[in-house]
């Protein structure tokens, strides 16, 4: 009987101790040989609550445990009402660890480094950007126009400011006003890494996206969905939802494609990058699933690098007259994840083909060796 009373007393005290805890300690470990610079790291919100149940979502800070300086953060919802993650942006050197403190305090105002919006004034564009690069997808209103296009477009930039609204307001996309421009060509191709079914050795392009939904919109990660109406892809009725995320500091988007189709078989698909008629540098790494392209220099507009990284085995990579292609397969109603994006030499960060391929290779290695997060 005395033993039972003692056990009951311990069980009562532990929750009170947890409730009294005023901080959560986060450890981020980098087991790889690569430095993580300005990495956006997700910390599970449920794990934070377990250690710091009395946290006030409007009055907490994330501190570097050594410098005591605030770390930029974002509460990520992924389209849900409940918080899913705390996103932080920080550096973690190779083979090292970093400790962060989540505790009560007044957070600084963090500059937005990612942004997206629907652009009804420009024929239903959907555009998005971070502090490195910008992109857009074409909407249903453009399908009726002679300048319709299928793939993802790139807007190069050489500023870390958010510039989409300024460019749309100027309506002068093809001139560099000091922050970059739109000189990328898409046409009837997959552009900068869009995906489409590849049925009977033919790319089966969909119509442009018909619906959109923003799940999170900065300051460190923007995530949105583009929804496509069903279409006939070589005798297979297909519909698609594409969930696209862009992180601050990254040249690449994370894309989750979900295809729904009336077949029990897997569906062949391709990711494509349009190629210029002039000579450029092409790299197809089937083993690693990396497709890289350093375009020819376009006079005063400079040079754009485009690349895609697959996370599942590739069946084949090849180049035809129009684009670089990587083929794989997807299953009905199952998410397929890959990464695609671009860089511009005039931004001053990635200035030649070697640096672009190095970036893609390093990015791929980081996908295979992610940072390890633990909370106590």
Short mmCIF file of C-alpha atoms in Angstrom, two decimals, residues 18 37 45 53 85 92 100 117 158 163 166 174 245 249 275 279 300 324 341-342 345 365:
data_model
loop_
_atom_site.label_atom_id
_atom_site.label_comp_id
_atom_site.label_asym_id
_atom_site.label_seq_id
_atom_site.Cartn_x
_atom_site.Cartn_y
_atom_site.Cartn_z
CA UNK A 18 6.56 19.79 -17.22
CA UNK A 37 24.31 27.74 -44.89
CA UNK A 45 5.45 21.66 -32.91
CA UNK A 53 3.35 23.23 -22.86
CA UNK A 85 6.24 22.98 -37.30
CA UNK A 92 25.21 24.38 -39.16
CA UNK A 100 18.76 26.55 -29.89
CA UNK A 117 0.33 35.04 -54.99
CA UNK A 158 19.79 39.90 -58.34
CA UNK A 163 10.05 41.89 -56.35
CA UNK A 166 6.84 45.53 -58.42
CA UNK A 174 11.64 41.73 -70.13
CA UNK A 245 7.35 24.77 -51.59
CA UNK A 249 18.03 30.80 -49.45
CA UNK A 275 17.02 23.80 -74.11
CA UNK A 279 25.05 25.47 -77.38
CA UNK A 300 23.51 41.34 -71.84
CA UNK A 324 16.25 17.60 -71.46
CA UNK A 341 14.85 25.33 -59.87
CA UNK A 342 17.29 27.78 -61.38
CA UNK A 345 25.05 34.28 -63.06
CA UNK A 365 23.81 15.01 -50.77
#
